[in-house]
Structures are given as C-alpha cells and as structure tokens.
C-alpha cells in the first residue's frame, strides 16, 4: 500500500495495523496452575470461550504461523494471476522515472537496481557524488580480511564488529 505523506489519518491507521500484536494482552492471563488462558472473542461451535494452554504452547502456535522464507504471502487468481493471458491488459506498466538507462538482462527484464541507486532512492545519499559536487569513482575494492584489519588498525579504528546484544527476555506475565 502506498500513501502520500499528507494523508495523516490513513498513515496512522496503517501504522497501527502494522504494529498491532498477534494476540490482545487483555485476553491473555495465567491460571493458578501456571497455564496460559486465552479468552476467545466469540464462543466456538461447542460453546468453548477460554482456551487453556501450557506456557510454551502459545509461542509454538505463533511460530507455526510464520511463513517460510521466500514464500509468497499474497496469492492472485483470475486475470491478476501471474500467468493469466489478459494480465498485461489489466496491470499498468511502470513509468520510467529515473534518467539513468535501465539495464536489461538477456531475457528482456530490467536488472536489479544498483546499491548506489538504492541508497540514493531510500536515504537520499548520493554515494557517486563528492561533497564538492564532483563525480566519485571506485579506485579499489578491498576484499582480503588481513588487508582490511591492517588498514583499520593503522587508522585507529576497531577491526572487529561490535558484539551483538543479547535477546530480550520474553514473559507472559500480564503485570510486567
């Protein structure tokens, strides 16, 4: 979904939808045995309103709903399906906005955008231009780890990446 920056109410609604949790905290609680009790919005066919689960079971159920990497999350049918014969007549063709020539692969599809163009597009950082306005070019690409460590230590910079922070502890306690 694409929204203009001046449409504040729609942007707020989109942000609220994206950041909404998978389960409502008001409907989660623990019973005396330490089990997790989930109160349903509406009763099931047999009249059940609360579901009682072991402490790790909600996490297992949520993890099972996370799709595998690379799996398409949206499926289209009919004329919008990927191989539909009439798809080209319905789907608008993207306009060429950039002045840079579009690179093409042998099979005619546009090549992936370069990293420099992505940085310019997303962060408004032009890594191909100097602060004085001149054109920059790559003189060398250092790929050997030993050479990188030597250069960084000579410049007085850390040669190792900072350590990753430990994951935060997760608790099902409603009071926390």
PDB file of C-alpha atoms in Angstrom:
ATOM      1  CA  UNK A   1       0.000   0.000   0.000  1.00  0.00           C
ATOM      2  CA  UNK A   2       1.303   3.446  -0.862  1.00  0.00           C
ATOM      3  CA  UNK A   3       0.092   6.594   0.882  1.00  0.00           C
ATOM      4  CA  UNK A   4       1.060  10.216   0.440  1.00  0.00           C
ATOM      5  CA  UNK A   5       2.668  11.941   3.440  1.00  0.00           C
ATOM      6  CA  UNK A   6      -0.146  14.491   3.776  1.00  0.00           C
ATOM      7  CA  UNK A   7      -2.768  11.762   4.377  1.00  0.00           C
ATOM      8  CA  UNK A   8      -2.028  11.605   8.115  1.00  0.00           C
ATOM      9  CA  UNK A   9      -5.132   9.687   9.262  1.00  0.00           C
ATOM     10  CA  UNK A  10      -4.575   6.890   6.736  1.00  0.00           C
ATOM     11  CA  UNK A  11      -0.871   6.741   7.615  1.00  0.00           C
ATOM     12  CA  UNK A  12      -1.683   6.487  11.325  1.00  0.00           C
ATOM     13  CA  UNK A  13      -4.212   3.714  10.642  1.00  0.00           C
ATOM     14  CA  UNK A  14      -1.656   1.823   8.552  1.00  0.00           C
ATOM     15  CA  UNK A  15       0.999   2.178  11.283  1.00  0.00           C
ATOM     16  CA  UNK A  16      -1.433   0.963  13.940  1.00  0.00           C
ATOM     17  CA  UNK A  17      -2.326  -2.060  11.808  1.00  0.00           C
ATOM     18  CA  UNK A  18       1.313  -2.943  11.170  1.00  0.00           C
ATOM     19  CA  UNK A  19       2.345  -2.641  14.828  1.00  0.00           C
ATOM     20  CA  UNK A  20      -0.683  -4.490  16.219  1.00  0.00           C
ATOM     21  CA  UNK A  21       0.310  -7.587  18.181  1.00  0.00           C
ATOM     22  CA  UNK A  22      -0.805 -11.095  17.216  1.00  0.00           C
ATOM     23  CA  UNK A  23      -2.710 -11.527  20.497  1.00  0.00           C
ATOM     24  CA  UNK A  24      -4.593  -8.995  22.596  1.00  0.00           C
ATOM     25  CA  UNK A  25      -2.941  -8.690  26.019  1.00  0.00           C
ATOM     26  CA  UNK A  26      -6.348  -8.134  27.672  1.00  0.00           C
ATOM     27  CA  UNK A  27      -7.427 -11.630  26.639  1.00  0.00           C
ATOM     28  CA  UNK A  28      -4.302 -13.383  27.978  1.00  0.00           C
ATOM     29  CA  UNK A  29      -3.910 -14.428  31.594  1.00  0.00           C
ATOM     30  CA  UNK A  30      -2.453 -17.198  33.763  1.00  0.00           C
ATOM     31  CA  UNK A  31      -4.390 -19.534  35.996  1.00  0.00           C
ATOM     32  CA  UNK A  32      -3.329 -20.956  39.398  1.00  0.00           C
ATOM     33  CA  UNK A  33      -1.506 -23.894  37.739  1.00  0.00           C
ATOM     34  CA  UNK A  34       0.668 -21.520  35.683  1.00  0.00           C
ATOM     35  CA  UNK A  35      -1.107 -22.318  32.417  1.00  0.00           C
ATOM     36  CA  UNK A  36      -1.924 -19.619  29.875  1.00  0.00           C
ATOM     37  CA  UNK A  37      -5.630 -18.837  29.456  1.00  0.00           C
ATOM     38  CA  UNK A  38      -6.736 -17.209  26.198  1.00  0.00           C
ATOM     39  CA  UNK A  39     -10.275 -15.811  26.212  1.00  0.00           C
ATOM     40  CA  UNK A  40     -11.830 -16.009  22.733  1.00  0.00           C
ATOM     41  CA  UNK A  41     -13.815 -13.135  21.220  1.00  0.00           C
ATOM     42  CA  UNK A  42     -16.740 -15.421  20.439  1.00  0.00           C
ATOM     43  CA  UNK A  43     -17.509 -18.982  21.573  1.00  0.00           C
ATOM     44  CA  UNK A  44     -16.621 -21.915  19.324  1.00  0.00           C
ATOM     45  CA  UNK A  45     -19.292 -24.317  17.977  1.00  0.00           C
ATOM     46  CA  UNK A  46     -19.185 -26.379  21.151  1.00  0.00           C
ATOM     47  CA  UNK A  47     -19.504 -23.262  23.359  1.00  0.00           C
ATOM     48  CA  UNK A  48     -15.860 -23.027  24.469  1.00  0.00           C
ATOM     49  CA  UNK A  49     -14.807 -19.466  25.306  1.00  0.00           C
ATOM     50  CA  UNK A  50     -11.410 -19.841  27.059  1.00  0.00           C
ATOM     51  CA  UNK A  51      -8.550 -21.971  25.743  1.00  0.00           C
ATOM     52  CA  UNK A  52      -6.102 -23.278  28.349  1.00  0.00           C
ATOM     53  CA  UNK A  53      -2.547 -23.839  27.077  1.00  0.00           C
ATOM     54  CA  UNK A  54       0.790 -24.867  28.538  1.00  0.00           C
ATOM     55  CA  UNK A  55       3.215 -21.898  28.961  1.00  0.00           C
ATOM     56  CA  UNK A  56       5.274 -22.673  25.810  1.00  0.00           C
ATOM     57  CA  UNK A  57       2.305 -23.615  23.600  1.00  0.00           C
ATOM     58  CA  UNK A  58       1.276 -20.054  22.561  1.00  0.00           C
ATOM     59  CA  UNK A  59       4.798 -19.406  21.279  1.00  0.00           C
ATOM     60  CA  UNK A  60       4.791 -22.707  19.364  1.00  0.00           C
ATOM     61  CA  UNK A  61       1.462 -21.831  17.753  1.00  0.00           C
ATOM     62  CA  UNK A  62       2.612 -18.326  16.810  1.00  0.00           C
ATOM     63  CA  UNK A  63       5.905 -19.652  15.410  1.00  0.00           C
ATOM     64  CA  UNK A  64       3.999 -22.188  13.295  1.00  0.00           C
ATOM     65  CA  UNK A  65       2.106 -19.319  11.614  1.00  0.00           C
ATOM     66  CA  UNK A  66       5.295 -17.544  10.463  1.00  0.00           C
ATOM     67  CA  UNK A  67       5.697 -18.336   6.749  1.00  0.00           C
ATOM     68  CA  UNK A  68       8.835 -19.959   5.389  1.00  0.00           C
ATOM     69  CA  UNK A  69      11.402 -17.583   3.847  1.00  0.00           C
ATOM     70  CA  UNK A  70      10.737 -16.884   0.170  1.00  0.00           C
ATOM     71  CA  UNK A  71       7.077 -17.931   0.384  1.00  0.00           C
ATOM     72  CA  UNK A  72       4.690 -15.565  -1.362  1.00  0.00           C
ATOM     73  CA  UNK A  73       2.213 -14.156   1.137  1.00  0.00           C
ATOM     74  CA  UNK A  74      -0.289 -12.836  -1.402  1.00  0.00           C
ATOM     75  CA  UNK A  75      -1.919 -15.081  -3.980  1.00  0.00           C
ATOM     76  CA  UNK A  76      -3.687 -13.707  -7.042  1.00  0.00           C
ATOM     77  CA  UNK A  77      -6.327 -15.531  -9.075  1.00  0.00           C
ATOM     78  CA  UNK A  78      -8.150 -14.932 -12.342  1.00  0.00           C
ATOM     79  CA  UNK A  79      -6.905 -12.102 -14.527  1.00  0.00           C
ATOM     80  CA  UNK A  80      -4.450 -10.971 -11.802  1.00  0.00           C
ATOM     81  CA  UNK A  81      -2.716 -14.381 -11.638  1.00  0.00           C
ATOM     82  CA  UNK A  82       0.951 -14.322 -12.719  1.00  0.00           C
ATOM     83  CA  UNK A  83       0.407 -16.405 -15.888  1.00  0.00           C
ATOM     84  CA  UNK A  84      -3.012 -15.049 -16.915  1.00  0.00           C
ATOM     85  CA  UNK A  85      -3.232 -14.219 -20.632  1.00  0.00           C
ATOM     86  CA  UNK A  86      -5.046 -10.911 -20.040  1.00  0.00           C
ATOM     87  CA  UNK A  87      -2.832  -9.749 -17.136  1.00  0.00           C
ATOM     88  CA  UNK A  88      -0.918  -7.300 -19.374  1.00  0.00           C
ATOM     89  CA  UNK A  89      -4.150  -5.548 -20.338  1.00  0.00           C
ATOM     90  CA  UNK A  90      -5.161  -5.022 -16.694  1.00  0.00           C
ATOM     91  CA  UNK A  91      -1.864  -4.283 -14.921  1.00  0.00           C
ATOM     92  CA  UNK A  92      -0.440  -0.794 -15.679  1.00  0.00           C
ATOM     93  CA  UNK A  93       3.130  -0.662 -16.916  1.00  0.00           C
ATOM     94  CA  UNK A  94       5.538   1.154 -14.566  1.00  0.00           C
ATOM     95  CA  UNK A  95       6.747   4.513 -15.827  1.00  0.00           C
ATOM     96  CA  UNK A  96      10.491   5.005 -16.260  1.00  0.00           C
ATOM     97  CA  UNK A  97      11.216   7.789 -13.723  1.00  0.00           C
ATOM     98  CA  UNK A  98      14.978   7.736 -13.475  1.00  0.00           C
ATOM     99  CA  UNK A  99      17.181   9.372 -16.112  1.00  0.00           C
ATOM    100  CA  UNK A 100      19.721   6.551 -15.818  1.00  0.00           C
ATOM    101  CA  UNK A 101      19.361   3.932 -18.552  1.00  0.00           C
ATOM    102  CA  UNK A 102      17.598   0.772 -17.411  1.00  0.00           C
ATOM    103  CA  UNK A 103      19.907  -2.216 -17.593  1.00  0.00           C
ATOM    104  CA  UNK A 104      18.344  -5.286 -19.124  1.00  0.00           C
ATOM    105  CA  UNK A 105      19.101  -8.958 -18.821  1.00  0.00           C
ATOM    106  CA  UNK A 106      19.267 -11.215 -21.854  1.00  0.00           C
ATOM    107  CA  UNK A 107      15.619 -12.211 -21.374  1.00  0.00           C
ATOM    108  CA  UNK A 108      14.423  -8.584 -21.536  1.00  0.00           C
ATOM    109  CA  UNK A 109      13.574  -7.945 -17.874  1.00  0.00           C
ATOM    110  CA  UNK A 110      15.063  -4.940 -16.079  1.00  0.00           C
ATOM    111  CA  UNK A 111      18.159  -5.693 -13.993  1.00  0.00           C
ATOM    112  CA  UNK A 112      18.210  -5.205 -10.250  1.00  0.00           C
ATOM    113  CA  UNK A 113      18.868  -1.659  -9.107  1.00  0.00           C
ATOM    114  CA  UNK A 114      22.471  -0.966  -8.115  1.00  0.00           C
ATOM    115  CA  UNK A 115      23.330  -0.421  -4.462  1.00  0.00           C
ATOM    116  CA  UNK A 116      24.277   3.201  -5.155  1.00  0.00           C
ATOM    117  CA  UNK A 117      20.879   3.882  -6.752  1.00  0.00           C
ATOM    118  CA  UNK A 118      19.099   2.161  -3.851  1.00  0.00           C
ATOM    119  CA  UNK A 119      20.955   4.308  -1.296  1.00  0.00           C
ATOM    120  CA  UNK A 120      20.085   7.428  -3.264  1.00  0.00           C
ATOM    121  CA  UNK A 121      16.431   6.437  -3.572  1.00  0.00           C
ATOM    122  CA  UNK A 122      15.835   5.349   0.030  1.00  0.00           C
ATOM    123  CA  UNK A 123      18.150   7.553   2.117  1.00  0.00           C
ATOM    124  CA  UNK A 124      18.776  10.435  -0.331  1.00  0.00           C
ATOM    125  CA  UNK A 125      22.507   9.671  -0.147  1.00  0.00           C
ATOM    126  CA  UNK A 126      24.367  10.001  -3.426  1.00  0.00           C
ATOM    127  CA  UNK A 127      27.490   7.870  -2.984  1.00  0.00           C
ATOM    128  CA  UNK A 128      28.571   8.648  -6.546  1.00  0.00           C
ATOM    129  CA  UNK A 129      28.932  12.412  -5.890  1.00  0.00           C
ATOM    130  CA  UNK A 130      31.504  14.205  -3.768  1.00  0.00           C
ATOM    131  CA  UNK A 131      30.509  16.934  -1.275  1.00  0.00           C
ATOM    132  CA  UNK A 132      32.143  19.439  -3.646  1.00  0.00           C
ATOM    133  CA  UNK A 133      29.823  18.287  -6.451  1.00  0.00           C
ATOM    134  CA  UNK A 134      32.346  16.230  -8.414  1.00  0.00           C
ATOM    135  CA  UNK A 135      31.850  12.674  -9.647  1.00  0.00           C
ATOM    136  CA  UNK A 136      33.281   9.868  -7.467  1.00  0.00           C
ATOM    137  CA  UNK A 137      34.650   6.603  -8.809  1.00  0.00           C
ATOM    138  CA  UNK A 138      35.807   3.409  -7.166  1.00  0.00           C
ATOM    139  CA  UNK A 139      39.580   3.107  -7.225  1.00  0.00           C
ATOM    140  CA  UNK A 140      39.856  -0.206  -5.404  1.00  0.00           C
ATOM    141  CA  UNK A 141      37.730  -2.763  -3.642  1.00  0.00           C
ATOM    142  CA  UNK A 142      39.483  -4.338  -0.679  1.00  0.00           C
ATOM    143  CA  UNK A 143      38.213  -7.854  -0.089  1.00  0.00           C
ATOM    144  CA  UNK A 144      41.066  -9.521   1.814  1.00  0.00           C
ATOM    145  CA  UNK A 145      40.334  -9.617   5.581  1.00  0.00           C
ATOM    146  CA  UNK A 146      44.033  -9.303   6.507  1.00  0.00           C
ATOM    147  CA  UNK A 147      44.404  -6.106   4.463  1.00  0.00           C
ATOM    148  CA  UNK A 148      41.199  -4.682   5.973  1.00  0.00           C
ATOM    149  CA  UNK A 149      42.427  -5.323   9.534  1.00  0.00           C
ATOM    150  CA  UNK A 150      45.807  -3.720   8.731  1.00  0.00           C
ATOM    151  CA  UNK A 151      44.192  -0.568   7.309  1.00  0.00           C
ATOM    152  CA  UNK A 152      41.644  -0.216  10.139  1.00  0.00           C
ATOM    153  CA  UNK A 153      44.251  -0.672  12.899  1.00  0.00           C
ATOM    154  CA  UNK A 154      46.543   1.850  11.170  1.00  0.00           C
ATOM    155  CA  UNK A 155      43.669   4.368  11.156  1.00  0.00           C
ATOM    156  CA  UNK A 156      42.985   3.677  14.849  1.00  0.00           C
ATOM    157  CA  UNK A 157      39.576   2.115  14.183  1.00  0.00           C
ATOM    158  CA  UNK A 158      38.153  -1.126  15.580  1.00  0.00           C
ATOM    159  CA  UNK A 159      38.967  -4.066  13.328  1.00  0.00           C
ATOM    160  CA  UNK A 160      36.180  -6.223  14.782  1.00  0.00           C
ATOM    161  CA  UNK A 161      32.464  -5.644  14.594  1.00  0.00           C
ATOM    162  CA  UNK A 162      30.788  -4.741  17.909  1.00  0.00           C
ATOM    163  CA  UNK A 163      29.236  -7.711  19.718  1.00  0.00           C
ATOM    164  CA  UNK A 164      25.555  -8.425  19.153  1.00  0.00           C
ATOM    165  CA  UNK A 165      23.270  -7.530  22.040  1.00  0.00           C
ATOM    166  CA  UNK A 166      21.577 -10.396  23.845  1.00  0.00           C
ATOM    167  CA  UNK A 167      17.928 -11.021  23.057  1.00  0.00           C
ATOM    168  CA  UNK A 168      15.417  -9.531  25.469  1.00  0.00           C
ATOM    169  CA  UNK A 169      13.651 -11.910  27.807  1.00  0.00           C
ATOM    170  CA  UNK A 170      10.011 -12.635  26.973  1.00  0.00           C
ATOM    171  CA  UNK A 171       7.440 -13.118  29.719  1.00  0.00           C
ATOM    172  CA  UNK A 172       3.743 -13.948  29.592  1.00  0.00           C
ATOM    173  CA  UNK A 173       3.096 -12.203  32.895  1.00  0.00           C
ATOM    174  CA  UNK A 174       0.420  -9.571  32.386  1.00  0.00           C
ATOM    175  CA  UNK A 175       1.792  -7.427  35.249  1.00  0.00           C
ATOM    176  CA  UNK A 176       5.152  -6.906  33.505  1.00  0.00           C
TER     177      UNK A 176
END
